[in-house]
Tab-separated table of C-alpha atoms in Angstrom:
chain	number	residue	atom	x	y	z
J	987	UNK	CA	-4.522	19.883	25.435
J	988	UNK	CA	-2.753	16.436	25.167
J	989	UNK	CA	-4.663	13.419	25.047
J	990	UNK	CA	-3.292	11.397	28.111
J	991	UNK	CA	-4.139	14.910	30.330
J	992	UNK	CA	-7.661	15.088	28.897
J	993	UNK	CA	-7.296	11.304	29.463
J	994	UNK	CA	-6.596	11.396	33.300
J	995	UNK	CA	-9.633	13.516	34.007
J	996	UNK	CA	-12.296	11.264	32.340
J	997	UNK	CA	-14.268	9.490	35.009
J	998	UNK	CA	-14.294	5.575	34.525
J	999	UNK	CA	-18.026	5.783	32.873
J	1000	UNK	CA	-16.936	8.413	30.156
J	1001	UNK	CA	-13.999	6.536	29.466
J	1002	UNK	CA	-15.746	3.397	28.747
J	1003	UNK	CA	-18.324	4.979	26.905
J	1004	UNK	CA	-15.973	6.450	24.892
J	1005	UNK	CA	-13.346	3.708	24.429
J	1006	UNK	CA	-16.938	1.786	23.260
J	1007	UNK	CA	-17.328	4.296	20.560
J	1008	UNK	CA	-13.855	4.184	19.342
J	1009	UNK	CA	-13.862	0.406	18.735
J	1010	UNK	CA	-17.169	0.506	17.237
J	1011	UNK	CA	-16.907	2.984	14.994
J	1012	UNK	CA	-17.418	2.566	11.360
J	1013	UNK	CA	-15.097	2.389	8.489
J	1014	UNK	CA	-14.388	5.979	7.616
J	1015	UNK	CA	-13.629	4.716	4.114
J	1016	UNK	CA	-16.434	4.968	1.660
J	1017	UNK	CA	-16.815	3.349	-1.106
J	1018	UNK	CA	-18.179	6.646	-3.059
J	1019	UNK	CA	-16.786	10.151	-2.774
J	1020	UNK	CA	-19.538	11.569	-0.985
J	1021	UNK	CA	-21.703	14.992	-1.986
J	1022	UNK	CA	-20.838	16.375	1.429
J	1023	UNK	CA	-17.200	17.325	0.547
J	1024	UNK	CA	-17.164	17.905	-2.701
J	1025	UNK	CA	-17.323	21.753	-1.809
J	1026	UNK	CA	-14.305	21.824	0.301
J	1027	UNK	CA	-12.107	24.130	-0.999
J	1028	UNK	CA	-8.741	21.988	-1.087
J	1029	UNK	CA	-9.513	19.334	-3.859
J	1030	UNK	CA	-6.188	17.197	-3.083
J	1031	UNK	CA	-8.071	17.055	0.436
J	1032	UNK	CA	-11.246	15.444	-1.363
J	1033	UNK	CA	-9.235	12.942	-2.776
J	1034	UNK	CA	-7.122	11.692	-0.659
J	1035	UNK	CA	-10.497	11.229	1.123
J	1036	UNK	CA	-11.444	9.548	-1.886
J	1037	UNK	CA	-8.349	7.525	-2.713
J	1038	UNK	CA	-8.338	6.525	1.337
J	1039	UNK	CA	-4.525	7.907	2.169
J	1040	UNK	CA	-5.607	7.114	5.336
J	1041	UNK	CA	-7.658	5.162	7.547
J	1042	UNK	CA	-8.936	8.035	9.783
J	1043	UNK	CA	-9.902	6.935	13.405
J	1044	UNK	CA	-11.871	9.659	15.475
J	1045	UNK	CA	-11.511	9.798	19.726
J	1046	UNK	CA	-14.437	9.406	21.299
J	1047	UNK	CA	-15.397	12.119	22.314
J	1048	UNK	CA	-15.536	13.420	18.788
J	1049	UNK	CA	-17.849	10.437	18.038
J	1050	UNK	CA	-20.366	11.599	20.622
J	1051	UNK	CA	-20.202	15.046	18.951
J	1052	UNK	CA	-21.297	13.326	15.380
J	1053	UNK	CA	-23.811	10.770	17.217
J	1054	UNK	CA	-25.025	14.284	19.233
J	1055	UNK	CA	-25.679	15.819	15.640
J	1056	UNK	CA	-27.728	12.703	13.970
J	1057	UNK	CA	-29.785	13.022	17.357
J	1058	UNK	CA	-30.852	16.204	16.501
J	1059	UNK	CA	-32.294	15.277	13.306
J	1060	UNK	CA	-35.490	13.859	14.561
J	1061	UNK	CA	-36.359	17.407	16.093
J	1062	UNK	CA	-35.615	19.238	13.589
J	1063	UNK	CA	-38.257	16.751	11.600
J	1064	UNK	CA	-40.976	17.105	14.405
J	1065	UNK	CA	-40.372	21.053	14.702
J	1066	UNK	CA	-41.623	21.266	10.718
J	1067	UNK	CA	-44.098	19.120	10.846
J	1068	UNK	CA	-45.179	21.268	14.098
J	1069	UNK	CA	-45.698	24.558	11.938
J	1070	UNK	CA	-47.905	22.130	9.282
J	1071	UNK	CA	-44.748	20.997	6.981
J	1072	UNK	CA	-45.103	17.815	5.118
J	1073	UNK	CA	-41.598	15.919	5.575
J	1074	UNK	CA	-40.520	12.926	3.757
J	1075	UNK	CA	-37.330	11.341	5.496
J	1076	UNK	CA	-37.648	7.764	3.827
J	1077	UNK	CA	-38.765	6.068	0.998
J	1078	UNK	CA	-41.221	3.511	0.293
J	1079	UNK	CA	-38.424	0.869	1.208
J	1080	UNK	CA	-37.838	3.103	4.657
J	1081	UNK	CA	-34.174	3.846	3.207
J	1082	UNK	CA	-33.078	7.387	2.916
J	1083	UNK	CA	-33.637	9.422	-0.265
J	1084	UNK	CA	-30.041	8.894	-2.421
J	1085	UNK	CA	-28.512	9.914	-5.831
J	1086	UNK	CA	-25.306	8.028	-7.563
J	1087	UNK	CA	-24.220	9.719	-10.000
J	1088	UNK	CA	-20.786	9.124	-12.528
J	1089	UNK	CA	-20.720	5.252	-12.742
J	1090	UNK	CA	-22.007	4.887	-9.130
J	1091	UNK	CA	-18.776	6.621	-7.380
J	1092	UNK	CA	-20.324	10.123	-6.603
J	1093	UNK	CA	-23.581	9.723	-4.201
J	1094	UNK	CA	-25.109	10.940	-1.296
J	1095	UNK	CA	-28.024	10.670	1.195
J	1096	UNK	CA	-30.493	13.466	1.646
J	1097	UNK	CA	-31.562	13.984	5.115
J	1098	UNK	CA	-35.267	14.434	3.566
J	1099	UNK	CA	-37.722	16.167	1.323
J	1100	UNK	CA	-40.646	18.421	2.385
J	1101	UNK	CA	-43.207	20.624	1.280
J	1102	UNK	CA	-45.611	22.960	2.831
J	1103	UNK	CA	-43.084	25.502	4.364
J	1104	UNK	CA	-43.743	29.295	5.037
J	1105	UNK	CA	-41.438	30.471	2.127
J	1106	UNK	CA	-43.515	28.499	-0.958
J	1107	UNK	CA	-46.091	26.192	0.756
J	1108	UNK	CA	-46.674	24.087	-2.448
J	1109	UNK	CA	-42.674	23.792	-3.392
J	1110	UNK	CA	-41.102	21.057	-2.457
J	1111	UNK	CA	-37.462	21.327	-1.239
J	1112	UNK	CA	-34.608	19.657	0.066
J	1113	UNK	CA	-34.074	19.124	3.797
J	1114	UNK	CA	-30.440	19.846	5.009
J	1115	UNK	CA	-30.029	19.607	8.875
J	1116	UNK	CA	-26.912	20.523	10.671
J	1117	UNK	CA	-25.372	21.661	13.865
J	1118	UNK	CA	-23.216	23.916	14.968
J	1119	UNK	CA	-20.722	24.862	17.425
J	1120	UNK	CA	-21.841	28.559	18.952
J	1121	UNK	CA	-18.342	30.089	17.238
J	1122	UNK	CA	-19.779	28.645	13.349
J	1123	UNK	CA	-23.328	29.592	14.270
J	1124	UNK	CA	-22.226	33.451	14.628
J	1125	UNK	CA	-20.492	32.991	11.702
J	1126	UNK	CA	-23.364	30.798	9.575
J	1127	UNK	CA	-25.995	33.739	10.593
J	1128	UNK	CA	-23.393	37.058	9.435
J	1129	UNK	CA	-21.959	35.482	6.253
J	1130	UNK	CA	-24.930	33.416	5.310
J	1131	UNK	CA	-24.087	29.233	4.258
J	1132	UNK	CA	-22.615	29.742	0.998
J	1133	UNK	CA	-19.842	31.841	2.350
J	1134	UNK	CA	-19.498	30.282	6.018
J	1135	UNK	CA	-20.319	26.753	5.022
J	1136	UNK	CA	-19.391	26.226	1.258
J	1137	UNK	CA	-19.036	22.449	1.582
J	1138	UNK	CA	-22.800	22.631	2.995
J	1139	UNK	CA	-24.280	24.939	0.086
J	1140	UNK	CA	-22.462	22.618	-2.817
J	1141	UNK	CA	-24.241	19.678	-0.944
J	1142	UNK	CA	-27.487	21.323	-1.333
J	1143	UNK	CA	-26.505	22.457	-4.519
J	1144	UNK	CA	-25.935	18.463	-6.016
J	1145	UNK	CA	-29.133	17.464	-3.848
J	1146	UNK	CA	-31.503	19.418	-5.877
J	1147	UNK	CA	-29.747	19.009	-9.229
J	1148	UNK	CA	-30.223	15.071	-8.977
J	1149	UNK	CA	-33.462	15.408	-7.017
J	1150	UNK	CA	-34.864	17.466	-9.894
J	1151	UNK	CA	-36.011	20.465	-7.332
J	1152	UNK	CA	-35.086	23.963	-7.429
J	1153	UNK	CA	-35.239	24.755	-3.803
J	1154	UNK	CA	-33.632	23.796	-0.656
J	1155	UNK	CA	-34.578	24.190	2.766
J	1156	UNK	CA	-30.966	24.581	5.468
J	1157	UNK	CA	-31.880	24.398	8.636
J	1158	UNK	CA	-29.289	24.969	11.649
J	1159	UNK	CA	-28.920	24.632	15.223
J	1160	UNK	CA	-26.349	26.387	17.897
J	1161	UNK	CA	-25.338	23.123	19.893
J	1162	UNK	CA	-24.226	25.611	22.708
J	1163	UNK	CA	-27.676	27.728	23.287
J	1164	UNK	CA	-30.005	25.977	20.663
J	1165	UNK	CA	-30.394	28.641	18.824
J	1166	UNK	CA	-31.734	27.864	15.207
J	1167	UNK	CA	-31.156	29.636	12.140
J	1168	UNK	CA	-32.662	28.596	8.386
J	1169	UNK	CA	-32.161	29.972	4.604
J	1170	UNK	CA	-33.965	29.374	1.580
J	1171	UNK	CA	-31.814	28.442	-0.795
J	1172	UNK	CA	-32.324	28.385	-4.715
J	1173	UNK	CA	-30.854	26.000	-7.084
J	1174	UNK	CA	-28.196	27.628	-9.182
J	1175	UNK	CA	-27.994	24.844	-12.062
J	1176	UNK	CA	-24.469	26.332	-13.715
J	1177	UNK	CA	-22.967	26.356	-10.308
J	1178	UNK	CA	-24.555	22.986	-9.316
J	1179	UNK	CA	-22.826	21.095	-12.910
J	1180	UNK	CA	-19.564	22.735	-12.012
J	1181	UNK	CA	-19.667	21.012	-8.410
J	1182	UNK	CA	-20.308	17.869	-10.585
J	1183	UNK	CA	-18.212	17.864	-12.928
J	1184	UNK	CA	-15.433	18.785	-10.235
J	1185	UNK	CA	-16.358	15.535	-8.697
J	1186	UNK	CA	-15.952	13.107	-12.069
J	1187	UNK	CA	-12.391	14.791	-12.725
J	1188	UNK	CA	-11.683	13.941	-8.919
J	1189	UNK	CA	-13.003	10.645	-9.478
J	1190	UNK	CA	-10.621	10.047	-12.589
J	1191	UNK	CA	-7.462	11.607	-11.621
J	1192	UNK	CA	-4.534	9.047	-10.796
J	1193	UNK	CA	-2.468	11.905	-9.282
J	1194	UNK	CA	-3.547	14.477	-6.758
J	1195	UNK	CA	-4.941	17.448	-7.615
J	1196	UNK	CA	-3.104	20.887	-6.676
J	1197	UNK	CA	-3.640	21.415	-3.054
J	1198	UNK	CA	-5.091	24.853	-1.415
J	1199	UNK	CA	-1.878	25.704	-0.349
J	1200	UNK	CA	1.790	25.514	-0.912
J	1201	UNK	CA	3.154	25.534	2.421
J	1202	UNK	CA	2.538	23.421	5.726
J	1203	UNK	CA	2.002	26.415	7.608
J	1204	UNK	CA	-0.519	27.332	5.707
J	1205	UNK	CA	-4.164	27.914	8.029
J	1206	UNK	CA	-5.929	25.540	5.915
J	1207	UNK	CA	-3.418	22.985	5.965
J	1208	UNK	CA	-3.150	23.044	9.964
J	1209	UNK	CA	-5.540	20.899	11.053
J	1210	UNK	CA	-5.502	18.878	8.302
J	1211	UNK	CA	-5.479	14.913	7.933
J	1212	UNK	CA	-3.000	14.757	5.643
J	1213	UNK	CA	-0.424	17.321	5.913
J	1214	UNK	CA	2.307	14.912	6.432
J	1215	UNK	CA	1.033	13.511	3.169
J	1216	UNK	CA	1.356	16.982	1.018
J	1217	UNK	CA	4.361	17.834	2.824
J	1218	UNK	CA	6.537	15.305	4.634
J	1219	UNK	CA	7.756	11.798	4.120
J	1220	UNK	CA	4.175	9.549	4.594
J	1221	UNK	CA	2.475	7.614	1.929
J	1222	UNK	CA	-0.883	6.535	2.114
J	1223	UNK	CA	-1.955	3.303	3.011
J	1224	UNK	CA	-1.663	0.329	0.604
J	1225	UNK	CA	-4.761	-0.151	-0.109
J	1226	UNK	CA	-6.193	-0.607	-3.614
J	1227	UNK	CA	-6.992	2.639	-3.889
J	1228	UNK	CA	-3.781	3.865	-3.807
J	1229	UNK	CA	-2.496	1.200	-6.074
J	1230	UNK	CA	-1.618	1.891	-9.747
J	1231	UNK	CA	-3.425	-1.090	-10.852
J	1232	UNK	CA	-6.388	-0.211	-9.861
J	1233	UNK	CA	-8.858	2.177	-12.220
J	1234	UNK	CA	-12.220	3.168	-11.406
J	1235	UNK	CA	-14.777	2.031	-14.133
J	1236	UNK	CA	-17.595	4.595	-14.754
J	1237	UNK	CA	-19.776	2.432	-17.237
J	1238	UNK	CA	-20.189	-0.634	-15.576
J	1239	UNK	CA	-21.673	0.455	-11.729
J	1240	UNK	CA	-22.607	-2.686	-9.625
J	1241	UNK	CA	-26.175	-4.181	-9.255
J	1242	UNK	CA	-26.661	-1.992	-5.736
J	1243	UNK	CA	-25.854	0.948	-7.643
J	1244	UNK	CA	-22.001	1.262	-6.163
J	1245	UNK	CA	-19.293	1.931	-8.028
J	1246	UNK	CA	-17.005	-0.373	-9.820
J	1247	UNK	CA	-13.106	-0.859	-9.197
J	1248	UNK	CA	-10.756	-2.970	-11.631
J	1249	UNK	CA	-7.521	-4.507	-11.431
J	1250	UNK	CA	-5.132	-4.667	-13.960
J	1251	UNK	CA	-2.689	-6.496	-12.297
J	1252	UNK	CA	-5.294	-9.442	-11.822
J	1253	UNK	CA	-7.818	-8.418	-14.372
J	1254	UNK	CA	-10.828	-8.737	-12.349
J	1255	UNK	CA	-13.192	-6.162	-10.620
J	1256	UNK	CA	-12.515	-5.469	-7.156
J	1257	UNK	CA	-14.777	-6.337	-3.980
J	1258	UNK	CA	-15.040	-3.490	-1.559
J	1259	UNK	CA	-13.689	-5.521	1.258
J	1260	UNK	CA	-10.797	-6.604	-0.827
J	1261	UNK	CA	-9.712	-2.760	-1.722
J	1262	UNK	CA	-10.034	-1.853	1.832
J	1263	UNK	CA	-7.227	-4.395	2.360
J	1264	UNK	CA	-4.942	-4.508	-0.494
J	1265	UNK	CA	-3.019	-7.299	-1.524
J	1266	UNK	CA	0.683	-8.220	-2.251
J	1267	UNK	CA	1.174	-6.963	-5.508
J	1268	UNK	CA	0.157	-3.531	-4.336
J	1269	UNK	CA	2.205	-1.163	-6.485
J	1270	UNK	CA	2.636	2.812	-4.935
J	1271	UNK	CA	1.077	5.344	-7.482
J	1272	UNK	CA	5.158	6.439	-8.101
J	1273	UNK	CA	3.853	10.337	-6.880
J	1274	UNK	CA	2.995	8.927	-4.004
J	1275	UNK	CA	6.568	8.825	-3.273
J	1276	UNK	CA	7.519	12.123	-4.943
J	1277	UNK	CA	8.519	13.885	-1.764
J	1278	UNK	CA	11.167	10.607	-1.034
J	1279	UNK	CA	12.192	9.182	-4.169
J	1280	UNK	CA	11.494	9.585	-8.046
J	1281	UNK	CA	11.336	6.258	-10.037
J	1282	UNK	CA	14.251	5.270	-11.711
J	1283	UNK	CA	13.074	1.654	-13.487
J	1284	UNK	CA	10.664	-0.883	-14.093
J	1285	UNK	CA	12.225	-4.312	-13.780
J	1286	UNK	CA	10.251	-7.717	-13.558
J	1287	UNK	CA	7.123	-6.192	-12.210
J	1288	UNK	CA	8.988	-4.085	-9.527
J	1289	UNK	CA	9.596	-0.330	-9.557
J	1290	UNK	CA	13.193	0.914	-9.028
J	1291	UNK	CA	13.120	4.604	-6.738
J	1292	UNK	CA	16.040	6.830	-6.085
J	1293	UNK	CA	15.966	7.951	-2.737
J	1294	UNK	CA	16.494	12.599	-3.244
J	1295	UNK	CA	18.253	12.581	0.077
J	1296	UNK	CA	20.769	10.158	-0.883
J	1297	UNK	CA	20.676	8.768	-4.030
J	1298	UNK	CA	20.690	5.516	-2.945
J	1299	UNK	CA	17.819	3.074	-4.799
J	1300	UNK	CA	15.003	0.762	-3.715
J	1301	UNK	CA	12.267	-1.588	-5.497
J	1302	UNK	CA	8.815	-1.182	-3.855
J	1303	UNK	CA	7.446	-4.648	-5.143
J	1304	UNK	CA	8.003	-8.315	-4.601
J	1305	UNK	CA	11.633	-9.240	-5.923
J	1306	UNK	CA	14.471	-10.987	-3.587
J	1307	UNK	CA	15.346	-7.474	-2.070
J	1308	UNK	CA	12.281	-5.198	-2.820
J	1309	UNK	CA	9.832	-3.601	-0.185
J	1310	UNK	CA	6.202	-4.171	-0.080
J	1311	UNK	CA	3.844	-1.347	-0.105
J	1312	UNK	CA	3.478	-2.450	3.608
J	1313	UNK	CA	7.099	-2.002	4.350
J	1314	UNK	CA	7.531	1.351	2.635
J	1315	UNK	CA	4.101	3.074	4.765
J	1316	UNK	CA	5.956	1.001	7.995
J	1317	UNK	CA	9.212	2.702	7.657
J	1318	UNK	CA	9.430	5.802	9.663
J	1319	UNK	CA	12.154	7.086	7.841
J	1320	UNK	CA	12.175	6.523	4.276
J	1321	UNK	CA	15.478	7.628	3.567
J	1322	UNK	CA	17.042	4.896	5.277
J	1323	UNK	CA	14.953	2.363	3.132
J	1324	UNK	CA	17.667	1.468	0.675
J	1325	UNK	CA	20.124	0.515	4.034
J	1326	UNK	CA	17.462	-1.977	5.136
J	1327	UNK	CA	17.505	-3.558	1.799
J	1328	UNK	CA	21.344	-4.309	2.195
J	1329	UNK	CA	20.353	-6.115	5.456
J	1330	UNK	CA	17.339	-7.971	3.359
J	1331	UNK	CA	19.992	-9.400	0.809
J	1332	UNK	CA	21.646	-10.828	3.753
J	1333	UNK	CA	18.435	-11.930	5.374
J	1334	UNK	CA	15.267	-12.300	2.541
J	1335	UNK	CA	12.823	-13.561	4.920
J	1336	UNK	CA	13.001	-9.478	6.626
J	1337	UNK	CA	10.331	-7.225	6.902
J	1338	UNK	CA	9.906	-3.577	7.890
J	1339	UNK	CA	7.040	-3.510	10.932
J	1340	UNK	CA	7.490	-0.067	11.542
């Protein structure tokens, strides 16, 4: 349904509540690739995710679906403790239970520990709470979590491989008729260090990974973030994580445990805030541009493209009549980028704003 009908019916209360959850939402960009999608099955997905192509915004009432989820976790807690389970959400510091792993850029947060359940009362296990719609409950219950939810079973997977445990505890819940469904799930180490390793060659790659599919109409590509990305003319955003300068150190994580960008541009280490928002000398990865332009040259720190449409060339960097990585993400059409850079001879002070 489009947005501005779903729009119209919203009574003024919804709407405000959730135009207040859209402009309060957090940065979707993490600093660390998180455990909870390193089991999706389209590794160019996890990272672009990681290498923040984009800046994904959610609508609200998406938002209130994800707040309606963490609201659930408290239950879940009280029901376990309710048949005599001992859960342990927090630690002694009342933060949640976390692993880094691979120079601080692989981590995640367990949603708890507990012990004293009906399967081995005197095991302890990892606590993995989620929610479902009714459709992926009916599904979750017939094929079981490692087939239904693979992204959820690899999380459990990594959780008890850096937790040191051997079992994990999933418990689900139909949003729709609150239904509940749970599986004992076994560490399967082998399995577990493939998962891991998948996420340090993620972490090190400086171009994508092959995608799950090789066409746009492909099912798993639908609904996908970055389609246009895999298959049409956008580039991510220039941000320093899409910027060949920057390198992700694994040996030197930061005192909090986070991991540790560098830029060889400016040879210095990178704050999180100042990744998020680039700078200047931002420099494309050149197969970020592979589906507009192929580089032709490196001249005086900028890099010369040919446009494959045309043939015409371009500089993305910061000469007389190059484009910033700004101007090139701005520019709807990126064939015509070369025609706007006859116009910025004429005029240098020009920019692209999209």
């Amino acid at each position: 349904m489009p947005q501005e009908v779903v729009d119209a019916r919203l009574g003024r209360v919804t709407r405000a509540i959730y135009e207040y959850l859209e402009k309060t939402q957090e940065d979707g960009r993490r600093a660390h690739l998180g455990a909870s999608l390193i089991g999706k099955p389209c590794r160019r997905q996890v990272w672009y995710t990681w290498r923040w192509a984009k800046n994904i915004k959610h609508e609200g009432r998406l938002l209130q679906l994800f707040k309606t989820g963490h609201l659930a976790e408290p239950r879940f807690i009280d029901d376990l403790k309710a048949i005599g389970a001992q859960v342990v959400s927090h630690d002694e510091n009342g933060q949640q239970f976390r692993f880094t792993a691979h120079g601080g850029h692989f981590a995640g947060s367990l949603d708890g520990v507990a012990t004293g359940l009906p399967y081995a009362p005197k095991t302890w296990a990892v606590l993995e709470f989620k929610t479902h719609s009714h459709k992926s409950f009916l599904t979750l219950v017939s094929k079981g979590v490692k087939i239904a939810k693979p992204e959820h079973y690899s999380q459990m997977q990594i959780y008890m491989l850096e937790m040191g445990l051997d079992r994990a505890l999933y418990l689900a819940k139909d949003k729709d008729k609150d239904e509940m469904h749970d599986e004992w799930i076994t560490l399967d180490k082998p399995f577990a260090e493939a998962e891991k390793a998948k996420a340090l060659a993620i972490i090190q790659a400086d171009i994508p990974p092959a995608g799950v599919a090789a066409e746009p109409g492909a099912f798993e590509c639908k609904f996908c973030d970055f389609k246009d990305l895999c298959f049409g003319e956008q580039v991510p955003e220039p941000t320093c994580r899409s910027c060949a300068h920057a390198t992700p150190v694994l040996d030197r994580p930061q005192p909090d445990g986070s991991g540790t960008w560098a830029c060889a541009r400016w040879e210095s280490d990178i704050p999180l805030d100042a990744q998020r928002a680039g700078c200047g000398g931002h420099r494309y990865i050149p197969i970020f541009l592979a589906n507009v332009a192929e580089p032709q040259d490196y001249h005086n720190g900028d890099v010369v493209y040919r446009v494959r449409k045309n043939g015409k060339l371009f500089a993305n960097g910061e000469g007389p009549a190059a484009f910033s990585s700004a101007e090139i993400h701005a520019c709807p059409d990126k064939a015509g980028i070369p025609i706007a850079g006859e116009l910025k001879g004429m005029f240098p002070t020009a920019k692209i704003i999209g």
